[in-house]
CSV table of C-alpha atoms in Angstrom, one decimal:
chain,number,residue,atom,x,y,z
A,210,MET,CA,-16.6,27.6,-6.3
A,211,LYS,CA,-18.6,30.7,-6.1
A,212,LEU,CA,-19.6,32.4,-9.2
A,213,LEU,CA,-20.4,36.1,-10.1
A,214,LEU,CA,-21.3,36.3,-13.6
A,215,THR,CA,-21.6,39.8,-14.9
A,216,SER,CA,-22.3,41.5,-18.2
A,217,ALA,CA,-19.7,44.4,-17.6
A,218,GLY,CA,-17.8,44.1,-14.5
A,219,ILE,CA,-18.3,45.5,-11.1
A,220,ASN,CA,-20.0,48.7,-12.3
A,221,ASN,CA,-22.5,49.3,-9.4
A,222,GLN,CA,-22.7,49.2,-5.9
A,223,SER,CA,-25.0,46.3,-5.8
A,224,ILE,CA,-23.0,44.0,-7.8
A,225,HIS,CA,-19.7,45.4,-5.7
A,226,ASP,CA,-21.5,44.6,-2.3
A,227,ALA,CA,-22.2,41.1,-3.7
A,228,LEU,CA,-18.8,40.5,-4.5
A,229,VAL,CA,-17.3,41.5,-1.2
A,230,ASP,CA,-20.0,39.3,0.5
A,231,MET,CA,-18.7,36.3,-1.5
A,232,LEU,CA,-15.2,37.0,-0.6
A,233,ASP,CA,-16.0,37.1,3.0
A,234,LYS,CA,-13.1,39.8,3.4
A,235,PRO,CA,-12.0,42.8,2.0
A,236,ILE,CA,-11.1,43.1,-1.7
A,237,ALA,CA,-7.8,44.7,-0.4
A,238,GLU,CA,-6.9,41.4,1.4
A,239,CYS,CA,-7.4,39.0,-1.6
A,240,SER,CA,-5.2,37.7,-4.4
A,241,ALA,CA,-6.5,37.8,-7.9
A,242,LEU,CA,-5.7,36.3,-11.3
A,243,GLY,CA,-6.9,37.9,-14.5
A,244,ILE,CA,-7.6,36.1,-17.7
A,245,SER,CA,-8.2,37.8,-21.1
A,246,THR,CA,-7.8,34.9,-23.5
A,247,ALA,CA,-11.4,35.4,-24.8
A,248,SER,CA,-10.5,39.0,-26.0
A,249,TYR,CA,-7.8,37.7,-28.5
A,250,ALA,CA,-10.3,36.1,-30.8
A,251,ILE,CA,-12.4,39.4,-31.6
A,252,PRO,CA,-11.3,42.7,-33.3
A,253,GLY,CA,-9.0,44.9,-31.4
A,254,GLY,CA,-8.4,42.0,-28.8
A,255,ALA,CA,-4.8,43.1,-27.9
A,256,ALA,CA,-5.9,46.6,-27.0
A,257,ARG,CA,-8.9,45.2,-25.0
A,258,ALA,CA,-6.8,42.9,-23.2
A,259,PHE,CA,-4.5,45.9,-22.2
A,260,GLU,CA,-7.5,48.1,-21.2
A,261,PHE,CA,-8.9,45.1,-18.9
A,262,PHE,CA,-5.7,44.8,-17.0
A,263,SER,CA,-4.9,48.5,-16.9
A,264,GLY,CA,-8.4,49.4,-15.7
A,265,GLN,CA,-9.3,51.5,-18.8
A,266,ALA,CA,-12.0,49.2,-20.1
A,267,GLY,CA,-14.9,51.0,-18.3
A,268,ALA,CA,-16.1,47.6,-16.9
A,269,PRO,CA,-14.2,47.5,-13.3
A,270,MET,CA,-12.6,44.2,-12.7
A,271,CYS,CA,-8.9,44.5,-12.3
A,272,GLU,CA,-8.8,48.1,-10.8
A,273,LEU,CA,-10.6,47.4,-7.7
A,274,GLY,CA,-7.9,47.4,-5.3
A,275,TRP,CA,-7.0,43.7,-5.1
A,276,LYS,CA,-4.1,42.8,-2.6
A,277,SER,CA,-2.3,41.3,-5.7
A,278,LEU,CA,-3.0,40.7,-9.2
A,279,GLY,CA,-1.4,38.4,-11.8
A,280,VAL,CA,-2.2,37.3,-15.3
A,281,LEU,CA,-3.1,33.7,-16.2
A,282,GLU,CA,-2.8,33.4,-20.1
A,283,LEU,CA,-4.6,30.1,-21.1
A,284,THR,CA,-3.0,29.7,-24.3
A,285,ALA,CA,0.5,29.5,-22.6
A,286,LEU,CA,-0.6,26.7,-20.1
A,287,PRO,CA,-0.2,23.7,-22.4
A,288,SER,CA,3.4,24.2,-22.9
A,289,ILE,CA,4.4,24.6,-19.4
A,290,ASP,CA,4.4,22.3,-16.3
A,291,LYS,CA,1.4,22.0,-14.4
A,292,GLU,CA,3.6,22.6,-11.2
A,293,LEU,CA,4.1,26.1,-12.3
A,294,TRP,CA,0.6,27.2,-12.6
A,295,VAL,CA,-1.8,24.7,-10.8
A,296,PRO,CA,-0.7,25.4,-7.4
A,297,MET,CA,-1.0,29.2,-7.9
A,298,VAL,CA,-4.5,28.8,-9.4
A,299,LYS,CA,-5.7,26.9,-6.2
A,300,GLU,CA,-4.0,29.5,-3.9
A,301,THR,CA,-5.5,32.4,-5.6
A,302,GLU,CA,-9.0,33.8,-4.1
A,303,VAL,CA,-10.5,35.3,-7.1
A,304,LEU,CA,-10.4,34.6,-11.1
A,305,LEU,CA,-11.2,37.7,-13.1
A,306,VAL,CA,-12.2,36.5,-16.7
A,307,ASN,CA,-12.5,39.2,-19.3
A,308,GLY,CA,-15.1,39.1,-22.1
A,309,GLY,CA,-14.6,38.3,-25.9
A,310,ASP,CA,-15.3,35.4,-27.7
A,311,PRO,CA,-17.0,32.6,-25.3
A,312,LEU,CA,-16.2,29.6,-27.6
A,313,TYR,CA,-12.6,30.6,-27.9
A,314,LEU,CA,-12.4,31.0,-24.1
A,315,CYS,CA,-14.0,27.7,-23.6
A,316,TYR,CA,-11.7,26.0,-25.9
A,317,TRP,CA,-8.7,27.3,-24.1
A,318,MET,CA,-10.0,26.5,-20.8
A,319,GLN,CA,-10.3,23.0,-22.0
A,320,GLN,CA,-6.9,22.6,-23.7
A,321,SER,CA,-5.2,24.0,-20.6
A,322,GLY,CA,-6.7,22.1,-18.0
A,323,LEU,CA,-8.2,25.0,-16.2
A,324,ALA,CA,-11.9,23.8,-17.0
A,325,ASP,CA,-11.2,20.4,-15.1
A,326,LEU,CA,-9.8,22.4,-12.1
A,327,LEU,CA,-12.6,25.1,-11.9
A,328,PRO,CA,-15.2,22.8,-10.0
A,329,SER,CA,-12.7,21.8,-7.3
A,330,LEU,CA,-11.6,25.5,-6.7
A,331,ARG,CA,-12.5,27.5,-3.6
A,332,SER,CA,-11.9,30.8,-5.2
A,333,VAL,CA,-14.6,33.3,-6.4
A,334,TYR,CA,-15.0,33.3,-10.2
A,335,VAL,CA,-15.9,36.8,-11.6
A,336,GLY,CA,-16.7,36.7,-15.3
A,337,MET,CA,-17.6,39.5,-17.5
A,338,SER,CA,-19.6,38.9,-20.9
A,339,ALA,CA,-18.0,35.9,-22.6
A,340,GLY,CA,-16.2,35.1,-19.2
A,341,SER,CA,-19.8,34.7,-17.8
A,342,MET,CA,-21.4,33.1,-20.8
A,343,VAL,CA,-18.7,30.3,-20.9
A,344,MET,CA,-20.1,28.6,-17.6
A,345,ALA,CA,-23.5,27.9,-19.6
A,346,PRO,CA,-24.1,24.5,-21.2
A,347,ASN,CA,-24.3,26.3,-24.5
A,348,ILE,CA,-24.3,29.9,-25.9
A,349,GLY,CA,-26.8,29.8,-28.9
A,350,GLU,CA,-26.0,30.4,-32.5
A,351,TYR,CA,-26.6,34.2,-32.2
A,352,PHE,CA,-23.2,34.3,-30.4
A,353,VAL,CA,-21.1,31.9,-32.3
A,354,GLY,CA,-18.1,33.8,-33.8
A,355,TRP,CA,-15.1,31.8,-33.6
A,356,THR,CA,-15.8,28.1,-34.1
A,357,PRO,CA,-14.1,25.3,-32.3
A,358,PRO,CA,-12.4,22.3,-34.3
A,359,THR,CA,-15.7,20.1,-33.3
A,360,GLY,CA,-18.1,22.9,-34.3
A,361,GLY,CA,-21.3,23.7,-32.3
A,362,ASP,CA,-22.0,26.0,-29.5
A,363,LYS,CA,-21.3,23.9,-26.4
A,364,THR,CA,-19.6,25.6,-23.5
A,365,LEU,CA,-18.6,24.4,-19.8
A,366,GLY,CA,-22.0,23.6,-18.5
A,367,LEU,CA,-20.8,24.5,-14.9
A,368,VAL,CA,-24.4,26.1,-14.5
A,369,ASP,CA,-27.5,25.2,-16.0
A,370,PHE,CA,-28.5,28.4,-17.4
A,371,ALA,CA,-27.5,30.5,-20.5
A,372,MET,CA,-26.7,34.2,-20.6
A,373,PHE,CA,-27.7,37.0,-23.1
A,374,PRO,CA,-25.3,39.8,-22.1
A,375,HIS,CA,-25.2,43.6,-22.8
A,376,LEU,CA,-29.1,43.8,-23.2
A,377,ASP,CA,-30.2,47.1,-24.8
A,378,HIS,CA,-26.5,48.5,-24.9
A,379,GLU,CA,-26.3,51.7,-26.8
A,380,MET,CA,-23.2,50.4,-28.8
A,381,LEU,CA,-24.6,47.1,-29.5
A,382,PRO,CA,-28.1,47.9,-31.5
A,383,TYR,CA,-28.9,44.2,-32.2
A,384,ASN,CA,-28.9,43.3,-28.4
A,385,THR,CA,-32.6,44.1,-27.9
A,386,MET,CA,-35.0,42.3,-25.9
A,387,THR,CA,-36.7,41.2,-29.1
A,388,ALA,CA,-33.4,39.5,-30.3
A,389,ALA,CA,-33.0,38.0,-26.8
A,390,GLU,CA,-36.4,36.4,-27.0
A,391,ARG,CA,-35.6,34.8,-30.5
A,392,TRP,CA,-32.4,33.6,-28.9
A,393,ALA,CA,-34.0,32.3,-25.9
A,394,ALA,CA,-36.5,30.4,-27.9
A,395,GLY,CA,-33.8,28.2,-29.4
A,396,MET,CA,-32.2,27.3,-26.0
A,397,GLN,CA,-32.7,24.3,-23.9
A,398,GLY,CA,-33.3,25.2,-20.1
A,399,PRO,CA,-33.5,28.6,-18.5
A,400,ALA,CA,-31.8,31.6,-20.2
A,401,TYR,CA,-31.2,35.1,-18.7
A,402,ALA,CA,-31.1,38.3,-20.7
A,403,VAL,CA,-29.1,40.7,-18.7
A,404,ASP,CA,-27.9,44.4,-19.0
A,405,ASP,CA,-24.8,45.8,-17.9
A,406,GLN,CA,-26.0,46.8,-14.7
A,407,THR,CA,-26.8,43.2,-13.8
A,408,ALA,CA,-24.9,40.0,-12.6
A,409,ILE,CA,-26.0,36.5,-11.6
A,410,LYS,CA,-24.9,35.0,-8.4
A,411,VAL,CA,-24.3,31.4,-8.1
A,412,ILE,CA,-23.3,29.6,-4.7
A,413,ASP,CA,-23.7,26.0,-4.2
A,414,GLY,CA,-26.1,25.9,-7.1
A,415,ALA,CA,-28.3,28.6,-5.7
A,416,VAL,CA,-29.1,31.4,-8.3
A,417,GLU,CA,-29.7,35.0,-7.3
A,418,VAL,CA,-29.7,37.9,-9.7
A,419,VAL,CA,-28.3,41.1,-8.5
A,420,SER,CA,-29.4,44.2,-10.4
A,421,GLU,CA,-29.7,48.0,-10.5
A,422,GLY,CA,-31.0,47.6,-14.2
A,423,HIS,CA,-33.2,45.3,-16.2
A,424,TRP,CA,-33.1,41.7,-17.0
A,425,LYS,CA,-35.5,38.8,-17.9
A,426,LEU,CA,-35.4,35.0,-17.4
A,427,PHE,CA,-36.8,33.0,-20.0
A,428,THR,CA,-37.9,29.3,-19.3
A,429,SER,CA,-38.6,26.6,-21.8
């Protein structure tokens, strides 16, 4: 699976071009599934989910002009037969994964069985904020909100680096470079701090930063 891990969606031309390059065909010819499970574990989550799917979030994902767009709600999957959703996911060309709480998203990816399915998919995975962070081995105490039954900050570990999104965002005054440096000091392995004009592209383990903004790689 190819990964495009964004801080705030497909919000500049460079990130858009990277997505199209990963798809190998126009967006208008691709099917997509949107996942907004992470948003329900933060304040105003229902409204955030609606904004994500309706294209009102200001972080372009669902509104890019896909050939088709469906909703994949992870909390519903454990209660239905896998035959009803696994073939659909395997046939879908793009997964669009909204932000919110990364540990809540990780928990339901695991509970639903999607986490086990992800490494075998041929689709492009496009994450935003928590939807990107969940791919890391862990997120760091700085980002722990909802806590899983087992505790800790462990996530899926499908990439070997962690992400600090929304760097220097005007609405998030604590997401400064100084805060990112403190966060990175407690992480094991590579860690990226990225602003909303930056994404990380991962294909076959090769990592490339795509940016029209600013970012920093911390190495231990």
